[in-house]
PDB file of C-alpha atoms and ligand atoms in Angstrom:
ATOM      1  CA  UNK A 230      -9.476 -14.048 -17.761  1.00  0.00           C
ATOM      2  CA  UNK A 231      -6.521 -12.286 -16.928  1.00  0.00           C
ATOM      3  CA  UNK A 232      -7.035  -8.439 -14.668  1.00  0.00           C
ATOM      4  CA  UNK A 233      -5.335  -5.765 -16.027  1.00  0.00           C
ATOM      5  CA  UNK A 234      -3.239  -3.768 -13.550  1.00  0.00           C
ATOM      6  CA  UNK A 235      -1.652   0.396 -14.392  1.00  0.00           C
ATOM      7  CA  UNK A 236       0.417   1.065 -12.005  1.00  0.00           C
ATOM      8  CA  UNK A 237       3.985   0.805 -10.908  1.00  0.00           C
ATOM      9  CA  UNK A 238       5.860  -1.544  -8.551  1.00  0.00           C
ATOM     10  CA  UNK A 239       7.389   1.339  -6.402  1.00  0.00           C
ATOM     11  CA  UNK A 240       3.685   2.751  -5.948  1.00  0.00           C
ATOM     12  CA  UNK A 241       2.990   1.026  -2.041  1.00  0.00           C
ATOM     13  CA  UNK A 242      -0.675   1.547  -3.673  1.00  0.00           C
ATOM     14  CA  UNK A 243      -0.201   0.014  -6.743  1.00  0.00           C
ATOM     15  CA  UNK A 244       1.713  -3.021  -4.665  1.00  0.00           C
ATOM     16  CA  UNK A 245      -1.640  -3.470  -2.463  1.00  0.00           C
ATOM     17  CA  UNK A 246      -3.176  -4.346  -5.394  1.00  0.00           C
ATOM     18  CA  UNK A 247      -0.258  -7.068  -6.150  1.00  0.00           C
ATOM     19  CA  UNK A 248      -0.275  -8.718  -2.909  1.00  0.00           C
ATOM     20  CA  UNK A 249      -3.950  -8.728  -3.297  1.00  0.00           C
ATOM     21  CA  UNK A 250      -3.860 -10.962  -6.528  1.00  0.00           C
ATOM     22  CA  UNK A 251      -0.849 -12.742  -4.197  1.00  0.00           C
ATOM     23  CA  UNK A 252      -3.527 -13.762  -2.098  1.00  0.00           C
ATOM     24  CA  UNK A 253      -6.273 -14.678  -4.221  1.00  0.00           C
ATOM     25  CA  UNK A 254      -3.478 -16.141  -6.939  1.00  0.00           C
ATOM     26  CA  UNK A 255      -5.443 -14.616  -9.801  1.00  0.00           C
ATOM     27  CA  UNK A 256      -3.768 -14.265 -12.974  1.00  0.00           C
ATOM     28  CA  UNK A 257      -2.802 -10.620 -13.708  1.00  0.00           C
ATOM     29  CA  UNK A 258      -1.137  -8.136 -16.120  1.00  0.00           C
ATOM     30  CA  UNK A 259       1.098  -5.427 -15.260  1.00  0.00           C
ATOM     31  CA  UNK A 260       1.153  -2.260 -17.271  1.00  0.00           C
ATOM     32  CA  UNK A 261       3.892   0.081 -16.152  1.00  0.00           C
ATOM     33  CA  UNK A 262       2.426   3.433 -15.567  1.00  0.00           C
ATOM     34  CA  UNK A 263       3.521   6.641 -13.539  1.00  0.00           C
ATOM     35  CA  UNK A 264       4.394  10.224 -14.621  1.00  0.00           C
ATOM     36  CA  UNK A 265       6.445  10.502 -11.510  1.00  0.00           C
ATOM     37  CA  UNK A 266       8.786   7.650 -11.641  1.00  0.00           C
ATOM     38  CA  UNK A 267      10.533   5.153 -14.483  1.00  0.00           C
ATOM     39  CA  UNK A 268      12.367   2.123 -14.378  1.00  0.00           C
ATOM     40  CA  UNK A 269      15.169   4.402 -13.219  1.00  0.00           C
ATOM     41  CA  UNK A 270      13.873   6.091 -10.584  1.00  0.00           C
ATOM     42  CA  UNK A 271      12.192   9.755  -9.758  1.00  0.00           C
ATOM     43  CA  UNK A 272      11.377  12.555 -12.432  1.00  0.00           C
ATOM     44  CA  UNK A 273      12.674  14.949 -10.042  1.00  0.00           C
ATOM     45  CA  UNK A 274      15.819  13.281 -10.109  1.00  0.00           C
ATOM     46  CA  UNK A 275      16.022  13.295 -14.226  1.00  0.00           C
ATOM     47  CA  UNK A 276      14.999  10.295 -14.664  1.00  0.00           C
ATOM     48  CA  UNK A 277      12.071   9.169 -17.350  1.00  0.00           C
ATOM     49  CA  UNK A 278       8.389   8.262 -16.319  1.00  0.00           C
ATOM     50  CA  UNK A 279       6.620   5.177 -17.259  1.00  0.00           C
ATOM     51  CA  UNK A 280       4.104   7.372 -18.853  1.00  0.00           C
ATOM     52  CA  UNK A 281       0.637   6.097 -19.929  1.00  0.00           C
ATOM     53  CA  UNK A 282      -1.022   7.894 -16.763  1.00  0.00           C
ATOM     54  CA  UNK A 283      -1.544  11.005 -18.920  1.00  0.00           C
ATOM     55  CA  UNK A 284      -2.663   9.356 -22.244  1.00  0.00           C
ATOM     56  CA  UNK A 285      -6.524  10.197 -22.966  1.00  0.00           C
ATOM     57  CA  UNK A 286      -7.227   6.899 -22.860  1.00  0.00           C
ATOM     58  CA  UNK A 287      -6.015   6.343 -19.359  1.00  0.00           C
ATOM     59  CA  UNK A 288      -7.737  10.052 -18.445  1.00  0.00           C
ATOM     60  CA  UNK A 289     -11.061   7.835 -19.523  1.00  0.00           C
ATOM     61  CA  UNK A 290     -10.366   5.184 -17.498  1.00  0.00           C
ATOM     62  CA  UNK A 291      -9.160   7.230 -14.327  1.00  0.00           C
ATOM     63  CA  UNK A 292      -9.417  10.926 -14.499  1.00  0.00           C
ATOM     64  CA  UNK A 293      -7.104  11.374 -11.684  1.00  0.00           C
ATOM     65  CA  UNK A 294      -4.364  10.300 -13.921  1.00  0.00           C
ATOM     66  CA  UNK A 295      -2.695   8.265 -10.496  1.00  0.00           C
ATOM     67  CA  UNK A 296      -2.429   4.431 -10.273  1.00  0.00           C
ATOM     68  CA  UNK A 297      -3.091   2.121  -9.638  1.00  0.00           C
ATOM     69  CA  UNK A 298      -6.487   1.197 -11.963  1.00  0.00           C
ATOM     70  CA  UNK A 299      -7.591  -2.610 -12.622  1.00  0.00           C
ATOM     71  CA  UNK A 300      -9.629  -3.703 -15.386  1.00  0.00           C
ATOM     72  CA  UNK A 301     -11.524  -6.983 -14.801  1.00  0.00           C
ATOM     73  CA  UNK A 302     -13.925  -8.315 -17.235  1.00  0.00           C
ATOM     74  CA  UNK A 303     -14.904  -4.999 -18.726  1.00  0.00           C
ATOM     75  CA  UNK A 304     -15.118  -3.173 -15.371  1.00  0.00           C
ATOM     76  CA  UNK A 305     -12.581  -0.391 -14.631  1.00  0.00           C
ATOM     77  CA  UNK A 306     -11.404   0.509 -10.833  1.00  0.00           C
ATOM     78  CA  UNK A 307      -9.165   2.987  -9.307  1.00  0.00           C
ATOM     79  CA  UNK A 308      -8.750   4.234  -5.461  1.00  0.00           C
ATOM     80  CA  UNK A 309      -6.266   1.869  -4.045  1.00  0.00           C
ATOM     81  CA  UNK A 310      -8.552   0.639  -1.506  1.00  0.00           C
ATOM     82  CA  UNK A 311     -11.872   0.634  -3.477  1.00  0.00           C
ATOM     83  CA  UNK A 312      -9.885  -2.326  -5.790  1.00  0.00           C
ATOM     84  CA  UNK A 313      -8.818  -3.889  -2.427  1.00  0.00           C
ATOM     85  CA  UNK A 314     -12.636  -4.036  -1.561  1.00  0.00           C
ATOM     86  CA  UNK A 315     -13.748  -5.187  -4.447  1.00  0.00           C
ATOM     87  CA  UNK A 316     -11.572  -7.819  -5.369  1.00  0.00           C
ATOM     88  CA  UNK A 317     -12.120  -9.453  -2.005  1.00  0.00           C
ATOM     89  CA  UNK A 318     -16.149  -9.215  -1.652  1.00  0.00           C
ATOM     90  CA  UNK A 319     -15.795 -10.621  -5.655  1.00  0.00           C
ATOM     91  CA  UNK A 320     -13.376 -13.223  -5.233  1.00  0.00           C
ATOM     92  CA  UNK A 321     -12.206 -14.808  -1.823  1.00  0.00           C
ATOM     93  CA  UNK A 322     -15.125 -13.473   0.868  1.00  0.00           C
ATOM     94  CA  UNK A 323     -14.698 -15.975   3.150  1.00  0.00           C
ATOM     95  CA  UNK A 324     -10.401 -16.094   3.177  1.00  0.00           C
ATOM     96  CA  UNK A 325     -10.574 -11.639   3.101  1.00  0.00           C
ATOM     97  CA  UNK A 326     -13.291 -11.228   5.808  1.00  0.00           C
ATOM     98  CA  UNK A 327     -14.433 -14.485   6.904  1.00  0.00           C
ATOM     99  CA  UNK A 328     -17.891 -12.608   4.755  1.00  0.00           C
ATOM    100  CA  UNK A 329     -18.666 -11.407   8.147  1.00  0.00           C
ATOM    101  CA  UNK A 330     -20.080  -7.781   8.106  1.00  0.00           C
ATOM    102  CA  UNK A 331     -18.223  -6.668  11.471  1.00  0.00           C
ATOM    103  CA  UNK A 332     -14.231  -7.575  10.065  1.00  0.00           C
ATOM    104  CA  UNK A 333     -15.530  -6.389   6.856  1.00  0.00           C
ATOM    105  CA  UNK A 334     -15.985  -3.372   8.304  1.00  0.00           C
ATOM    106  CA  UNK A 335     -13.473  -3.151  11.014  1.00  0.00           C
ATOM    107  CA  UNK A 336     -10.691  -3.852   8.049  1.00  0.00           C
ATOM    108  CA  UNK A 337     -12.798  -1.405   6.143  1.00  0.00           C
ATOM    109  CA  UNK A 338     -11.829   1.506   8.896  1.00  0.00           C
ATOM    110  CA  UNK A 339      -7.870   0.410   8.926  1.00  0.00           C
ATOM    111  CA  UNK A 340      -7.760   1.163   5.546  1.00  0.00           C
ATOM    112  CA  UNK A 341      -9.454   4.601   5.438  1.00  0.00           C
ATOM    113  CA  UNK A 342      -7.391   4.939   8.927  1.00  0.00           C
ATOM    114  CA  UNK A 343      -4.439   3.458   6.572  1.00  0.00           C
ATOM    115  CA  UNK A 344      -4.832   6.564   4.096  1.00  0.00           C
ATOM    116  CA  UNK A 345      -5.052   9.534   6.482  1.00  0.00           C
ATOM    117  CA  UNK A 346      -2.975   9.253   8.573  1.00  0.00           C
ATOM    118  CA  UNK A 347       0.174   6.969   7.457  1.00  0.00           C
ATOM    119  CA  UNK A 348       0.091   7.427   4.132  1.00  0.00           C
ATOM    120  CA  UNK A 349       0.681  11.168   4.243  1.00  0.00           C
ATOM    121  CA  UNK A 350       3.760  11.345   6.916  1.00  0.00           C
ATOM    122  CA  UNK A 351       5.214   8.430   4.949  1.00  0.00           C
ATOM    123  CA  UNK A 352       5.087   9.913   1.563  1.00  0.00           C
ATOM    124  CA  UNK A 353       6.744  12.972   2.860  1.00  0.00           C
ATOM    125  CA  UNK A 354       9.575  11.100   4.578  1.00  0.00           C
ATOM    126  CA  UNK A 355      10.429   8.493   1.756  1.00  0.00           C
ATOM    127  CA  UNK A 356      10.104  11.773  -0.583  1.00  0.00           C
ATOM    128  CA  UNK A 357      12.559  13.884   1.776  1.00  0.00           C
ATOM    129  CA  UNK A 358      14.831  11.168   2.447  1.00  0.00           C
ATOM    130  CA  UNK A 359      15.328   9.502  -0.892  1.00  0.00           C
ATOM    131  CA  UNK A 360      13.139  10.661  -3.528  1.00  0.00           C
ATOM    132  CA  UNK A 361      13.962  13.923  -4.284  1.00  0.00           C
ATOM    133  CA  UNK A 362      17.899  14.969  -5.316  1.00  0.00           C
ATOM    134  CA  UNK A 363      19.671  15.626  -2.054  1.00  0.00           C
ATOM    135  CA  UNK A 364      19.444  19.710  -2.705  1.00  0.00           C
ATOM    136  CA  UNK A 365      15.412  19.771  -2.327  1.00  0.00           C
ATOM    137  CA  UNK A 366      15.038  17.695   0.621  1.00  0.00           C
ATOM    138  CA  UNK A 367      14.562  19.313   4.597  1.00  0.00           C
ATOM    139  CA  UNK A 368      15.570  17.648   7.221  1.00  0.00           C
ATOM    140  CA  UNK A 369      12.884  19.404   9.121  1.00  0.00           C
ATOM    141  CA  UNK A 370       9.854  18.417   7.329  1.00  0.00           C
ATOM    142  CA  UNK A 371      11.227  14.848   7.083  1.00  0.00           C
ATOM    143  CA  UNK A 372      11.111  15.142  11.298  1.00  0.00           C
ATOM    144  CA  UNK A 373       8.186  16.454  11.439  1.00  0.00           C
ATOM    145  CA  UNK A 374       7.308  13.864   9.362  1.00  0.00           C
ATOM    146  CA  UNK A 375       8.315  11.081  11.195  1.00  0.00           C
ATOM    147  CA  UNK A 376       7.205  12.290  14.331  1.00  0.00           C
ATOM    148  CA  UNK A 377       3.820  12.051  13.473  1.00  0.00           C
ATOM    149  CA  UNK A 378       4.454   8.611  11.779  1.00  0.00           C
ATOM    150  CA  UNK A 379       5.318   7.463  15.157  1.00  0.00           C
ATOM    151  CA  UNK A 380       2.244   8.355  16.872  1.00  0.00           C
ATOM    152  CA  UNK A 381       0.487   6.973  14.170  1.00  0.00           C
ATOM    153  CA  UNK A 382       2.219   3.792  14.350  1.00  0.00           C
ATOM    154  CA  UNK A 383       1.490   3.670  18.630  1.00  0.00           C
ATOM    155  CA  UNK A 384      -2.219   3.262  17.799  1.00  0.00           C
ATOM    156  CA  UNK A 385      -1.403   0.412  15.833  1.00  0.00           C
ATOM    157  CA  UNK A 386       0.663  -1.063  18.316  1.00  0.00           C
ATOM    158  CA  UNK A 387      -1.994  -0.247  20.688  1.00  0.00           C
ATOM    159  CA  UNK A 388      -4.187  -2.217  18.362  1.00  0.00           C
ATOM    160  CA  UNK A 389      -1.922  -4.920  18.004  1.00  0.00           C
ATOM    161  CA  UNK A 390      -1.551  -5.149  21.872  1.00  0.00           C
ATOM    162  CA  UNK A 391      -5.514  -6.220  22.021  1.00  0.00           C
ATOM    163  CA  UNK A 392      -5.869  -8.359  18.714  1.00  0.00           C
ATOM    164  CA  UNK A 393      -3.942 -10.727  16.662  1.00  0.00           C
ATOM    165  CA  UNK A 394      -4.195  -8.739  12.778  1.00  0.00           C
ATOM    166  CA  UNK A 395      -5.531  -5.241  12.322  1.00  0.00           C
ATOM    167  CA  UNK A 396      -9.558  -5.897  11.912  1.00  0.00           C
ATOM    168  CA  UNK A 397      -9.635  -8.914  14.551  1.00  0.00           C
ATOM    169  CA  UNK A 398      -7.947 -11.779  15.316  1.00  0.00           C
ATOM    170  CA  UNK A 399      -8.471 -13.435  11.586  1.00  0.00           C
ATOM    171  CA  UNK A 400      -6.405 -11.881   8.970  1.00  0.00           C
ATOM    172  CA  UNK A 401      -8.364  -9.733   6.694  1.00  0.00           C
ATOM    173  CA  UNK A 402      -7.823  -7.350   3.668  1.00  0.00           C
ATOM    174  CA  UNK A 403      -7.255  -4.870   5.914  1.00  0.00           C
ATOM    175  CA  UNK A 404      -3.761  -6.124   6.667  1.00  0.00           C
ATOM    176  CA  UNK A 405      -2.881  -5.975   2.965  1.00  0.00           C
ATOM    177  CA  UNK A 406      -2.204  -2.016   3.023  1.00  0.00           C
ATOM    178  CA  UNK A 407      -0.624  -2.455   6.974  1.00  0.00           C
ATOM    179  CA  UNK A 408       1.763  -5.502   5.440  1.00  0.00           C
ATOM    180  CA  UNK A 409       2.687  -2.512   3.175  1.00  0.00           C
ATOM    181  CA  UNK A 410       3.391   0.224   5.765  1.00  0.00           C
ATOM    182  CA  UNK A 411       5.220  -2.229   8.297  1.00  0.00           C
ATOM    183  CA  UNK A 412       7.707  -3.479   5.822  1.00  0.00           C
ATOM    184  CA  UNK A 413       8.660   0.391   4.302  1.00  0.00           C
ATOM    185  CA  UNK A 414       8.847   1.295   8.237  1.00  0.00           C
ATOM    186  CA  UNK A 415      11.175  -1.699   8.505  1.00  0.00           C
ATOM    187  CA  UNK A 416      13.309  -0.508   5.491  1.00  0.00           C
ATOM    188  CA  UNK A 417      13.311   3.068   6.470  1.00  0.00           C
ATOM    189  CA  UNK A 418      13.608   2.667   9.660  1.00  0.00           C
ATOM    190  CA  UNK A 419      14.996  -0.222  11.159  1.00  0.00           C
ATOM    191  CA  UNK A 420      13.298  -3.089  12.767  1.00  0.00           C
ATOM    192  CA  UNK A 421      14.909  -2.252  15.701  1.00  0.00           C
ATOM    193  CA  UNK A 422      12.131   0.980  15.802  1.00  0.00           C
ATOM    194  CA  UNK A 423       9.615  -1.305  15.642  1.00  0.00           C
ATOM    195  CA  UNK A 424       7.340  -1.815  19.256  1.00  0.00           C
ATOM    196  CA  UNK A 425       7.028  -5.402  20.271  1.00  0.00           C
ATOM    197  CA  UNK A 426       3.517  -5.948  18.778  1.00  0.00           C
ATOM    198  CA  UNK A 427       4.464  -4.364  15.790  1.00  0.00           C
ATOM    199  CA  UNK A 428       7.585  -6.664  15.281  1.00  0.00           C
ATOM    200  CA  UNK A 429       5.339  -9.654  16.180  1.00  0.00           C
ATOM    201  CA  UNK A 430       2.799  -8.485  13.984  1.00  0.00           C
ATOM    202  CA  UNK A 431       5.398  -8.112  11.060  1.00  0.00           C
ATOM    203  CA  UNK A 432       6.963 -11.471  11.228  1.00  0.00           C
ATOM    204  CA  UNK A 433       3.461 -13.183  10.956  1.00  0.00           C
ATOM    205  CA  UNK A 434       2.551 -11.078   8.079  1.00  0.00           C
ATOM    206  CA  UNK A 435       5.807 -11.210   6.228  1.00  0.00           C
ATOM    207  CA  UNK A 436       5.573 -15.151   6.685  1.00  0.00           C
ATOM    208  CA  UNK A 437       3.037 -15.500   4.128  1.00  0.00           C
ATOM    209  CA  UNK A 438       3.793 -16.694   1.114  1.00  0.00           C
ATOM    210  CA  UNK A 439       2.341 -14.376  -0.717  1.00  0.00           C
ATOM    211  CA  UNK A 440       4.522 -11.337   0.710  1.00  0.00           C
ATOM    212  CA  UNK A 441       7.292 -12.245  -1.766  1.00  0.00           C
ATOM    213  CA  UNK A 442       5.238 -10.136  -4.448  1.00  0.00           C
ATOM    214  CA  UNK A 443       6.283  -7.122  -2.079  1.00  0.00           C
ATOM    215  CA  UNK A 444       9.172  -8.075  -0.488  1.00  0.00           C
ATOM    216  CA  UNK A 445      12.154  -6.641  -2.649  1.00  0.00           C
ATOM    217  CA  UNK A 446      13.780  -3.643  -1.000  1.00  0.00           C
ATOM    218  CA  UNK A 447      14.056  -2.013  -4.133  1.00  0.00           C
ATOM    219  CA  UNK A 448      10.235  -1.794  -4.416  1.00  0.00           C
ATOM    220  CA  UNK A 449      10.596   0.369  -1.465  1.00  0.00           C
ATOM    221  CA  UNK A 450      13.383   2.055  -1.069  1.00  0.00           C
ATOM    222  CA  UNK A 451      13.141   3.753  -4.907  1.00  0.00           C
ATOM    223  CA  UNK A 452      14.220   6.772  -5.617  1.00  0.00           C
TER     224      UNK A 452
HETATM  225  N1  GSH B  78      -6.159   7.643  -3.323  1.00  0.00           N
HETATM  226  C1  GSH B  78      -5.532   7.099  -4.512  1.00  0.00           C
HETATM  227  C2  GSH B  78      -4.172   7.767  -4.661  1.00  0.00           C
HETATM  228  C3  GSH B  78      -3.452   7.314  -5.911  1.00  0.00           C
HETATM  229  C4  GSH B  78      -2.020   7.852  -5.951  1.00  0.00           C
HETATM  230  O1  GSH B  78      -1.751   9.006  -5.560  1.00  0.00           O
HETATM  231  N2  GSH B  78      -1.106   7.020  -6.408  1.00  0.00           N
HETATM  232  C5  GSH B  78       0.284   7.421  -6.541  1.00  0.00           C
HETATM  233  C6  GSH B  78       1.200   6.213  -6.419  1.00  0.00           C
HETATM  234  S1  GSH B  78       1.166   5.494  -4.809  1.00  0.00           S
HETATM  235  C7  GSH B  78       0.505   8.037  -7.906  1.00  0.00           C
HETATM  236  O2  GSH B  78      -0.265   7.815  -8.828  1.00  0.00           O
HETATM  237  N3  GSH B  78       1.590   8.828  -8.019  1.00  0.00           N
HETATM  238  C8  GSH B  78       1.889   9.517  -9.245  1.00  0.00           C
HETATM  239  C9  GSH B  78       2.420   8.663 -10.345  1.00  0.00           C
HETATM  240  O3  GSH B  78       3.074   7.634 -10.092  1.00  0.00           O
HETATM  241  O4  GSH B  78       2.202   9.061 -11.492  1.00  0.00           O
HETATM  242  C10 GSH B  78      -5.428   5.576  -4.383  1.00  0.00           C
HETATM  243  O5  GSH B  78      -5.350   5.088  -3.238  1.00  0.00           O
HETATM  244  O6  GSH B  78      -5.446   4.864  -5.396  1.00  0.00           O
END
């Protein structure tokens, strides 16, 4: 049976879900949904939403009225991460966390880690530097911004420096969100701002076959 995936390409949420069922080569369903962004880019910008996200019967499924949210076999998910959890301890234990407790949890922490504290300083800069129309957007909140991206990103390196992937040597679910983060950094930034384990760390991950469901610029680099 096929899951059923809301959500929208340019979402880096909604795309952890899509290298997920990469991975696990699951057969899957896209519904395009967003009320901030269309097939032609941000609401801010004028542009039309996907929609769906504020239909009641998406509001049943996921109050928050964000994607992404999977339905598999009856059972409804949303929280990016939750999905990433689940579809690995359901489907592919052994290739997502060798169904060892301690890289289970170790990716477990990247991806909360993942959330608070890269998420937020990347949103802000992708939203001040291409999002929103040229008018709205500060330079000085997009530095501030990116300032703290980069001392985020030196505790991965510092990571990185110690193992081979993000949880342990093995790669793990936890480098689905990461594969994320390191290719927008790439795009945004350069992969010349990349430190050496990071740039290591990218070309492995970006060498799987399954990063061509992220891969496109476009999926990125929005707005
Ligand atoms: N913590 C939630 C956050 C969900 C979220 O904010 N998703 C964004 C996309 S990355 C969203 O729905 N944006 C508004 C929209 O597209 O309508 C998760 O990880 O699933």
């Amino acid at each position: 049976m096929s899951i059923k995936i809301w959500g929208r390409p340019t979402s880096a949420r909604t795309q952890k879900v899509l290298l997920t069922m990469a991975e696990l080569g699951l057969p899957h369903e896209l519904v395009l949904a967003s009320g901030t962004m269309g097939a032609q880019g941000h609401v801010a910008k004028g542009n039309q939403a996907f929609g769906v996200v504020d239909t009641p019967e998406y509001r049943a499924m996921n109050p928050n009225g964000t994607v992404p949210t999977i339905l598999d076999d009856g059972f409804v998910l949303w929280e990016s991460n939750a999905i990433l959890q689940y579809l690995a301890m359901k489907y592919d234990p052994d290739g997502f966390y060798g169904s060892n407790t301690e890289r289970f949890a170790s990716a477990s922490r990247w991806i909360m880690w993942e959330n608070n504290e890269l998420i937020p300083p990347m949103h802000t800069l992708v939203k001040h530097t291409i999002r929103l129309p040229e008018e709205q957007r500060e330079p000085q909140v997009a530095e501030t911004a990116r300032a703290a991206l980069t001392r985020a990103w030196d505790i991965v390196e510092d990571q990185l420096s110690r193992t081979e992937h993000i949880a342990d040597d093995s790669w793990s679910y936890g480098d689905i969100p990461m594969t994320i983060r390191v290719h927008r950094w790439a795009l945004l930034a350069g992969q010349d701002a990349l430190s050496p384990n990071l740039a290591r760390y990218y070309g492995q991950v970006s060498a799987r076959p399954s990063f061509d469901a992220v891969r496109d610029p476009a999926m990125h680099l929005a707005g």
